[in-house]
C-alpha positions as a printed Julia matrix, in Angstrom:
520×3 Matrix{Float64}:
  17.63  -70.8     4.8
  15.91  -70.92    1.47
  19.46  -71.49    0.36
  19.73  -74.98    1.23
  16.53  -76.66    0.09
  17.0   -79.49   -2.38
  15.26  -77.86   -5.09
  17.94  -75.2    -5.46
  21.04  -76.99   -5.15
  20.38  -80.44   -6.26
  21.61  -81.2    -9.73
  18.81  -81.75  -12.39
  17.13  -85.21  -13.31
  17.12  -86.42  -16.86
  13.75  -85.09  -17.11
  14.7   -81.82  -15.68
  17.31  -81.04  -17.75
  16.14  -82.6   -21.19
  12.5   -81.38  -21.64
  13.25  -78.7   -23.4
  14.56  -81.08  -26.2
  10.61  -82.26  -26.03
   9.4   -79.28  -26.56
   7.43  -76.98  -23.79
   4.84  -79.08  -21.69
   2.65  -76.65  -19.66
   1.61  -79.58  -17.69
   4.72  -81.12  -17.22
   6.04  -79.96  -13.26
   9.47  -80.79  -12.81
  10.26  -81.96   -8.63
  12.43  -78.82   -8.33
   9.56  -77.03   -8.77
   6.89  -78.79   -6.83
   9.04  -79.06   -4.41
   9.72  -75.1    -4.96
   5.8   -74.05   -4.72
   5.09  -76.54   -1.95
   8.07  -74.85    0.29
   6.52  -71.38   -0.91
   3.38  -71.7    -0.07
   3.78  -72.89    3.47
   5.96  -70.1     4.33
   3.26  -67.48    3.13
   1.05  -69.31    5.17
   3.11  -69.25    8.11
   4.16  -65.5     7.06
   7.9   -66.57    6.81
   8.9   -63.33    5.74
  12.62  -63.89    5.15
  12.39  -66.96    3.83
  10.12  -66.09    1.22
  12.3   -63.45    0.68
  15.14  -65.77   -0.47
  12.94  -67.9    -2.45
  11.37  -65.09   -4.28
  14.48  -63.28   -4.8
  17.4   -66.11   -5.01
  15.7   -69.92   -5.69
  12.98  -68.75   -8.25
  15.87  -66.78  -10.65
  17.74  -69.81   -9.99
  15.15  -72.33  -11.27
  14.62  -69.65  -13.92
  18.24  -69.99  -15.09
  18.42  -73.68  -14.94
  15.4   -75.27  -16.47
  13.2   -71.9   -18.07
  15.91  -69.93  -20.05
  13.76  -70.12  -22.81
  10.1   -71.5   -21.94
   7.48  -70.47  -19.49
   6.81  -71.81  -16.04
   4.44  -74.59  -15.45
   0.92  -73.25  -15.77
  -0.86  -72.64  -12.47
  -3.23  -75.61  -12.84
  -0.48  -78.1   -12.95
   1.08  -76.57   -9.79
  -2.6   -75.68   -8.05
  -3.29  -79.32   -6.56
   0.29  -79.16   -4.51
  -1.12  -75.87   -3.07
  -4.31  -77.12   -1.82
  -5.89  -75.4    -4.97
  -5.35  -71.72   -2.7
  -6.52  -68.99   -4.48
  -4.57  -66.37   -4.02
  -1.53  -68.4    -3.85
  -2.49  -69.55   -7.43
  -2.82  -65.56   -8.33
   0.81  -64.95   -6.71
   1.99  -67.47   -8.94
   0.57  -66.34  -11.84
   1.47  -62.95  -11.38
   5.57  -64.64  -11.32
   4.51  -66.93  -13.98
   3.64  -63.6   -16.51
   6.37  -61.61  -15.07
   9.06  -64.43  -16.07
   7.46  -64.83  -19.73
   7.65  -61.14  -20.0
  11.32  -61.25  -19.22
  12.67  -64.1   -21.22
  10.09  -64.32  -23.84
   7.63  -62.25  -26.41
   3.89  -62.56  -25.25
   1.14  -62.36  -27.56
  -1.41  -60.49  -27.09
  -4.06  -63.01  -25.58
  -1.03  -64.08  -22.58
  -1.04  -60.14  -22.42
  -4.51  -60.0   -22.08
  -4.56  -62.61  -19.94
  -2.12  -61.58  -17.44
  -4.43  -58.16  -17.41
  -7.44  -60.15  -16.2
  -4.51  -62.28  -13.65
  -3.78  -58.51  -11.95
  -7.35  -57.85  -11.78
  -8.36  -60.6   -10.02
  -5.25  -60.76   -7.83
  -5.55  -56.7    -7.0
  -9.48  -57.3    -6.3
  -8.52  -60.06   -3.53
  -6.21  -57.6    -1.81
  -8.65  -54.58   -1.72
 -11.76  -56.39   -1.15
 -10.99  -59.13    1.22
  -9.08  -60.19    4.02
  -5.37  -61.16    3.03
  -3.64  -62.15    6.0
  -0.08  -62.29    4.33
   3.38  -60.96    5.14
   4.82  -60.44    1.78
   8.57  -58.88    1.02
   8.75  -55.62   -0.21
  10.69  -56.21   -2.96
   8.04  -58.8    -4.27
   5.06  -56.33   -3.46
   7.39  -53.43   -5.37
   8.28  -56.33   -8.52
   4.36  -56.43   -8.5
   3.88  -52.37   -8.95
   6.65  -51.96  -11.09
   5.61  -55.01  -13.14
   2.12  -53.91  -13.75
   3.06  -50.61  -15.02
   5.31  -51.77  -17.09
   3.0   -54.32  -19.0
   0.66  -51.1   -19.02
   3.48  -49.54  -20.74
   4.47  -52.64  -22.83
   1.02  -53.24  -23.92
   0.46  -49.39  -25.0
   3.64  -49.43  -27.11
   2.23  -52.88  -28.97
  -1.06  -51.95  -29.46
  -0.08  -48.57  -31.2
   1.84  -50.2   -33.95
  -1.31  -51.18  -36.06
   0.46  -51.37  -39.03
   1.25  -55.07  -39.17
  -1.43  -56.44  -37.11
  -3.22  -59.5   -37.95
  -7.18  -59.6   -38.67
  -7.46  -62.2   -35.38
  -4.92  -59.59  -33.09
  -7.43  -56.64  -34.42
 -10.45  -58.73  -33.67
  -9.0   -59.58  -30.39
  -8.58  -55.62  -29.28
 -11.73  -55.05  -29.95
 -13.23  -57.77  -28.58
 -10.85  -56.73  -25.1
 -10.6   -52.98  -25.32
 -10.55  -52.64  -21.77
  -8.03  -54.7   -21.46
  -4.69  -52.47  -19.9
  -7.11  -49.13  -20.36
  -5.39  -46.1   -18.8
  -8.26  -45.69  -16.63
  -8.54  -49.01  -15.28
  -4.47  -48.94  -14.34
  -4.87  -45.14  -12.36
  -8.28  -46.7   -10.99
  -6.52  -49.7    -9.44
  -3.5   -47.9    -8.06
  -5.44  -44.66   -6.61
  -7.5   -47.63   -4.91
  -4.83  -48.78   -3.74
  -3.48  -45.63   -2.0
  -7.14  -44.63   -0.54
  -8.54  -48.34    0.89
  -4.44  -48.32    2.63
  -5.35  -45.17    4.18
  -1.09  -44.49    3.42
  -1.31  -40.84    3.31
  -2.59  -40.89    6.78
   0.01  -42.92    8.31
   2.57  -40.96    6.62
   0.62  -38.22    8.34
   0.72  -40.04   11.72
   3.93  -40.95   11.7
   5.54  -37.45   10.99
   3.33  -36.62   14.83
   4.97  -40.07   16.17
   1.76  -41.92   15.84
   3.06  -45.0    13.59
   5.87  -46.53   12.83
   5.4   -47.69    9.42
   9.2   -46.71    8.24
  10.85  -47.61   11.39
   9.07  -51.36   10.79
  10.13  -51.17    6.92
   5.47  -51.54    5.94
   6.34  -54.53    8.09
   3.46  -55.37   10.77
   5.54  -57.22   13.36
   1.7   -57.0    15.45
   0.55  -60.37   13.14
  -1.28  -58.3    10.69
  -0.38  -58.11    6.99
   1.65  -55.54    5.34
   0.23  -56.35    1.79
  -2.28  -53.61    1.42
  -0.55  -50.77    3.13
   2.49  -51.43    1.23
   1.24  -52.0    -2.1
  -0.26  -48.45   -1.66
   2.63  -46.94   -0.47
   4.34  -48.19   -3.56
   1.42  -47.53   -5.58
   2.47  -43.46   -5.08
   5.72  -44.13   -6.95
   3.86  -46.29   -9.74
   1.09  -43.65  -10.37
   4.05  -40.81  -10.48
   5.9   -43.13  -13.35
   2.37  -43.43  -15.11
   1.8   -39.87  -15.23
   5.68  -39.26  -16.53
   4.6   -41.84  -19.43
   1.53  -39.92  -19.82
   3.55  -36.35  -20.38
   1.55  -35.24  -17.08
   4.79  -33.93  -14.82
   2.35  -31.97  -12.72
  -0.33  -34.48  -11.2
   2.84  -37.28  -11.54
   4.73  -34.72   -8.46
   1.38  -34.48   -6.67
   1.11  -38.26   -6.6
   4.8   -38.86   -4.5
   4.19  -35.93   -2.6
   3.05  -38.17    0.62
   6.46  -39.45    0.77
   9.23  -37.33    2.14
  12.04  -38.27   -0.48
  14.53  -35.69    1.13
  14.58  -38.73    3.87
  15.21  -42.6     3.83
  11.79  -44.42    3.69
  10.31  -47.89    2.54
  10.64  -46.85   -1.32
  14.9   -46.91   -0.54
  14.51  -50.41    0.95
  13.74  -51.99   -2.46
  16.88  -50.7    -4.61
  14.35  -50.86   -7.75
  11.9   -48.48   -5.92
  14.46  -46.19   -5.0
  16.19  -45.86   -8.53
  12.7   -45.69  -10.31
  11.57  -43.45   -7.7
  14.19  -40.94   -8.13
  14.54  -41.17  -12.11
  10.93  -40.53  -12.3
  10.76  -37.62   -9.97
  13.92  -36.08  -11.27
  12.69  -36.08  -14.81
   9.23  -34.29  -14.13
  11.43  -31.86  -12.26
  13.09  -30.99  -15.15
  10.46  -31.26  -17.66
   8.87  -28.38  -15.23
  12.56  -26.67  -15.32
  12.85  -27.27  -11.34
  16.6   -27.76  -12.9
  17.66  -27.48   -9.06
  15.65  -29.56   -7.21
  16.19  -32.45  -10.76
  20.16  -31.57   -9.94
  20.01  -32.09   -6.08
  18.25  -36.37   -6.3
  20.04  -36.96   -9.38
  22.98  -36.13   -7.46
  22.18  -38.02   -4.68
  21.22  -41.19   -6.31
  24.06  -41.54   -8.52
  26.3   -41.33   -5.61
  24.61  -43.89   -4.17
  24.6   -46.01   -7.04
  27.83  -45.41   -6.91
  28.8   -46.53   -3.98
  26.59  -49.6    -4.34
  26.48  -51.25   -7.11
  29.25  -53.51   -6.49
  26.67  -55.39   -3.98
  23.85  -55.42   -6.34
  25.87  -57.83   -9.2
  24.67  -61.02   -8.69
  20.74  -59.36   -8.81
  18.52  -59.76  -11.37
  18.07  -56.25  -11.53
  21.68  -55.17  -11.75
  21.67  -54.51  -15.75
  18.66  -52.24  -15.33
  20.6   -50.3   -12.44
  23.1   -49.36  -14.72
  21.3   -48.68  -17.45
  19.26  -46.15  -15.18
  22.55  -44.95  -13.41
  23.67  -44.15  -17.53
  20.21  -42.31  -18.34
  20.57  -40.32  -15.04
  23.84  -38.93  -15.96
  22.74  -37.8   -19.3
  19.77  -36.36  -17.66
  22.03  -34.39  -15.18
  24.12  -33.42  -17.96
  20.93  -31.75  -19.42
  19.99  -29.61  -16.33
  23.8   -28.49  -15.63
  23.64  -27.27  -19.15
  20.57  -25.46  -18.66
  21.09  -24.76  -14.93
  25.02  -24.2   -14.54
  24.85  -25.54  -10.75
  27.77  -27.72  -10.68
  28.0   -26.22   -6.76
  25.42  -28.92   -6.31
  27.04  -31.64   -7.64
  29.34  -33.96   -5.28
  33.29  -34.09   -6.58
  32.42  -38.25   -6.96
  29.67  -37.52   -9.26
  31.32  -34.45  -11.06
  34.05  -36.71  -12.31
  32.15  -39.18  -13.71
  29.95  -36.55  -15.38
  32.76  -35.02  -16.7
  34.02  -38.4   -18.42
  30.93  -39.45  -19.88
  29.5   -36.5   -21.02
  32.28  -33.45  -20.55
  33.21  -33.04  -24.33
  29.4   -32.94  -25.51
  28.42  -30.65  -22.3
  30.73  -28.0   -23.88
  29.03  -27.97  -26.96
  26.03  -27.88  -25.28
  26.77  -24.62  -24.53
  26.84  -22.91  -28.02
  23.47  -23.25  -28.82
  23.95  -24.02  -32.6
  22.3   -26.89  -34.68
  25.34  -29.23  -32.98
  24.39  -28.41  -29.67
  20.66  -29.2   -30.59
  21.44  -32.22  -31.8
  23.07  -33.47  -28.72
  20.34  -32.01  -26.57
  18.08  -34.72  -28.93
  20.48  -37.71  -28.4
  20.41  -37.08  -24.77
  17.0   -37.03  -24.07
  16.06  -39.5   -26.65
  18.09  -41.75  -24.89
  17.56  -40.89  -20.92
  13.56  -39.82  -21.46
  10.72  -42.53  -20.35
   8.81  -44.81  -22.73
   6.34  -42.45  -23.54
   2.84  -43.79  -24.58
  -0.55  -42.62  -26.22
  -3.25  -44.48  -24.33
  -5.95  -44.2   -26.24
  -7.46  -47.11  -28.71
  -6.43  -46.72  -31.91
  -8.3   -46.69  -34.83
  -9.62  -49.83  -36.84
 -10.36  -47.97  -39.81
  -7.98  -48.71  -42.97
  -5.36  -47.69  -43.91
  -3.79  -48.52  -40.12
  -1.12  -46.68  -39.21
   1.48  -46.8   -36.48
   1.29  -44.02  -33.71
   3.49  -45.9   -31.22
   6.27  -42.74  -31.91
   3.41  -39.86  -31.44
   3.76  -39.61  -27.71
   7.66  -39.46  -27.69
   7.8   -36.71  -30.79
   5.81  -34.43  -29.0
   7.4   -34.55  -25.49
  10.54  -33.85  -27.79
   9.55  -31.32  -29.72
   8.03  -29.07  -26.34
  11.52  -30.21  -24.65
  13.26  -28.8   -27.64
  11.4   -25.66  -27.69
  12.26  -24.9   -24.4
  15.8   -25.57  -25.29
  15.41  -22.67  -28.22
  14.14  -20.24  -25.51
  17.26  -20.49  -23.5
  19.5   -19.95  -26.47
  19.98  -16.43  -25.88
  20.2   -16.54  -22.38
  23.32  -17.46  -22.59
  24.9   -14.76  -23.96
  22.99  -12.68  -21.4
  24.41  -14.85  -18.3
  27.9   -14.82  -19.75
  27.94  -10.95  -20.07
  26.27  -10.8   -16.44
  28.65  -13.25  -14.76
  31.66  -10.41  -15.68
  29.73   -7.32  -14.72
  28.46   -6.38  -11.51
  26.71   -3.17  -12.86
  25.96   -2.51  -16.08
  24.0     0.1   -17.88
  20.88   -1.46  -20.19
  22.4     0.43  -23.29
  25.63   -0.74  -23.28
  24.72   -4.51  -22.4
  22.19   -3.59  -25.58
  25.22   -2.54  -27.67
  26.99   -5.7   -26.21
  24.39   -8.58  -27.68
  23.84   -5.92  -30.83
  19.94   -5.34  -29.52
  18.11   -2.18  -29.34
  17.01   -1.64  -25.62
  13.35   -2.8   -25.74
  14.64   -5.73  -27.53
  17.03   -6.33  -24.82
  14.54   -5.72  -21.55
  12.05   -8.47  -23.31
  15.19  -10.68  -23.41
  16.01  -10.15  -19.45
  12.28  -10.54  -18.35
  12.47  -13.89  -20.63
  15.66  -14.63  -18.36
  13.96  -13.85  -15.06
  10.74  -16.06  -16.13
  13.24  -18.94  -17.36
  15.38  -19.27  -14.24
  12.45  -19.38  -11.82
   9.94  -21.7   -11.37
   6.88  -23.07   -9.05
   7.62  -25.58   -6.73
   5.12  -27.95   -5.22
   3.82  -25.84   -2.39
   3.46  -22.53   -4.63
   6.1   -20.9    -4.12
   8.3   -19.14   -6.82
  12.11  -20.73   -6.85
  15.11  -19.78   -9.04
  17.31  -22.01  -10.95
  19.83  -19.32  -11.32
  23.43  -18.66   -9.69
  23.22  -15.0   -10.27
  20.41  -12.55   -9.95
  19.91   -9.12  -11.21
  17.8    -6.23  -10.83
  17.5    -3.29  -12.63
  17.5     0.08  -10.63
  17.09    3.87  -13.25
  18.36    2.16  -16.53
  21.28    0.38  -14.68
  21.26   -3.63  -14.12
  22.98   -4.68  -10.68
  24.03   -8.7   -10.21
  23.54  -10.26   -7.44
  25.39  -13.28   -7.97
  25.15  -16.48   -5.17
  28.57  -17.28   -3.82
  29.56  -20.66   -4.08
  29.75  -23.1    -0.89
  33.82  -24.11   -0.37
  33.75  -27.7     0.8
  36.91  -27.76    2.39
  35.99  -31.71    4.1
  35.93  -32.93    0.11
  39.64  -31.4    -0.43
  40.21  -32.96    3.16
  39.44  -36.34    2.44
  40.95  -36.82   -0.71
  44.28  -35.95    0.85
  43.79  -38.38    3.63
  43.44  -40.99    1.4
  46.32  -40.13   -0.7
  48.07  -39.73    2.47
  46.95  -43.13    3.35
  47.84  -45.3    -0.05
  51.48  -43.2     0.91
  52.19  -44.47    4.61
  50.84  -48.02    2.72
  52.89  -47.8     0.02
  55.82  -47.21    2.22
  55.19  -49.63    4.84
  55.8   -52.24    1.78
  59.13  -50.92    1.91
  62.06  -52.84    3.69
  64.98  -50.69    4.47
  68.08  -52.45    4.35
């Protein structure tokens, strides 16, 4: 096991542990770490799979946390002659090298840029030449998630021009395609069409592959790089798209992957949570309020239920955060979309005691309510970017805000739409026939008023899902029949095996409880 290699657990030389006093020496490699890149690389040679695994995952944080809290990684030219001077090993290590100075450090913009041209070069290896590698999924999703996020990153920075140097603005536009929007969709569309993913997906669904079964492992002595970095390349072009404000083409993206089943992207708990956030929020941006209510449900409960085991990751701050942004995101569509049939007890209760008090006044529709509707999303909505170059011309201005205001303002809107169909679902919910004047004289509308108001609810609490067809959102229906509205309203599932198995427990921590006991 990776576990047990000297590098990991031995305790640090003088040189190790004091070079930071020094001052950061790019060339300086301390024998942890040669002996960490040395062990690496022979293991991706011999396609070690697990035991890259555990160096990737467990020794490199490790080193991280004991000798580069605060400085970078040796650069790959002192490490390159312990490696045989490989290539693509060199790019791997790069590509860890940028994503550990992105994490524990600020990067300027040339070690931006620079990591840009690193991904290029790396990405143009995999889809242009043989790369006879077994690599973990969770370092092939790190590597998806990673390079969206400097996309994402590097957007954000370049749009606030204000306080930009005369060298940083000479730089971007000596490198404007450096991180351009095109170049990112180019690389991971290329990556989806050269793995030919979307037909093994295809194949497998007629029993032809077994690309899930194997995990996008190829136990045949192939190498699961390419067909896995397009399979996660699905989910990254679906969370560029969300950043982009384009729900649409972002759904159309993940559709290859069935995510009403287990697949590779829940191997990888990053994939899965990133996966689901992103596909739950275009759902609701495109008021799918259902189908955003059913995976947010889902995935919370499995959070839930998991994130005990996920506290010594790396990762385990940005699960919660996401597991907190989710709930205020479900709290949205349940305000929106009463479906709390949907939601799982588990899930309900926690709901209720993060966000209860505020989902109430959610409900009244009044300058409160819109302000919490703003705090919500403000706080659970993606880093929205504009991608475009900005403009050199004086006076420079930020626009790093632009892309978020908007998405707010349209989210907002639609908010103001469903103000008063409200009022109309509360007076529906008591009635099961009603006549049009009388609901009229109800909401103190005239009648043509009030029909404009019901089509407005009808068009509201349907939408188009992603084979066509017209869904509703809502738990009751209505049609109207010679000036009279009939509801039709959707009877609620009992789920007698939740009320069950909360007694049994109870029952249980009883019989437990007495079994402590003695009787004299």
């Amino acid at each position: 096991m990776a576990a047990n290699y000297d590098y990991e657990e031995a305790p640090g030389t003088y040189d190790d542990v004091n070079r930071q006093d020094l001052g950061y020496d790019p060339n300086f490699v301390p024998d942890s770490v040669k002996s960490f890149v040395v062990h690496l690389y022979r293991h991706i040679r011999e396609k070690n799979v697990y035991e890259i695994h555990q160096m990737y995952d467990i020794s490199f944080q490790t080193l991280s946390d004991r000798l580069f809290k605060d400085t970078p990684w040796p650069s790959v030219d002192a490490v390159a002659h312990y490696v045989d001077n490989d290539q693509v090993f060199c790019l791997l290590y790069r590509e860890m090298w940028f994503r550990h100075l992105y994490a524990r450090l600020s990067p300027t913009l040339k070690q931006r840029i620079d990591s840009w041209d690193n991904y290029c070069s790396l990405f143009q290896v995999v889809l242009h030449r043989v790369v006879n590698m077994q690599l973990p999924n969770q370092w092939l999703w790190d590597m998806v998630d990673e390079f969206v996020y400097q996309f994402q990153s590097f957007c954000q920075y370049r749009a606030k021009m204000k306080n930009k140097t005369e060298q940083e603005i000479a730089l971007l536009r000596q490198f404007d395609q450096a991180w351009n929007v095109y170049g990112v969709l180019n690389y991971l569309q290329a990556f989806v069409e050269k793995s030919n993913i979307i037909q093994i997906l295809e194949q497998e669904k007629e029993g032809g592959e077994q690309f899930t079964a194997n995990d996008g492992y190829d136990y045949s002595g192939g190498s699961n790089v390419l067909k896995v970095l397009g399979y996660f390349s699905m989910v990254g072009l679906l969370r560029v798209h969300c950043l982009l404000g384009d729900y649409q083409t972002g759904l159309k993206c993940l559709l290859p992957i069935d995510i009403s089943q287990q697949g590779v992207y829940t191997s990888v708990v990053g994939s899965h949570i990133a996966t689901i956030y992103h596909y739950g929020f275009a759902n609701l941006m495109m008021r799918r309020y259902v189908e955003a209510i059913r995976e947010f449900n889902k995935i919370l409960l499995y959070i839930y239920k998991t994130k005990q085991y996920h506290q010594k990751s790396p990762q385990y701050e940005q699960i919660l955060k996401k597991n907190e942004q989710m709930y205020a995101l479900l709290a949205i569509c349940l305000s929106l979309c009463p479906q709390a049939k949907l939601v799982e007890e588990t899930v309900n209760s926690q709901l209720r005691e993060k966000y209860g008090e505020k989902m109430a006044r959610m409900q009244r529709y009044d300058d409160e309510a819109f302000a919490i509707y703003d705090e919500l999303f403000s706080y659970a909505c993606p880093k929205f970017i504009t991608p475009s170059a900005p403009s050199f011309e004086e006076p420079l201005v930020n626009y790093n805000q632009d892309a978020y205001r908007l998405q707010l303002k349209l989210f907002l809107y639609e908010v103001k739409q469903q103000q008063l169909l409200s009022s109309v679902r509360t007076f529906l919910k008591v009635y099961s026939t009603i006549s049009l004047g009388k609901l009229a004289n109800y909401m103190e509308v005239d009648e043509p008023t009030l029909r404009s108001i019901l089509f407005t609810y009808k068009h509201k609490t349907h939408a188009v899902d992603s084979d066509g067809k017209i869904t509703s959102n809502a738990d009751l229906d209505f049609y109207i029949d010679d000036d009279m509205i009939h509801v039709v309203e959707s009877k609620p599932v009992k789920r007698y095996g939740d009320y069950f198995l909360r007694q049994i427990v109870k029952l249980e921590g009883v019989v437990t409880d007495m079994d402590r006991i003695k009787l004299e």
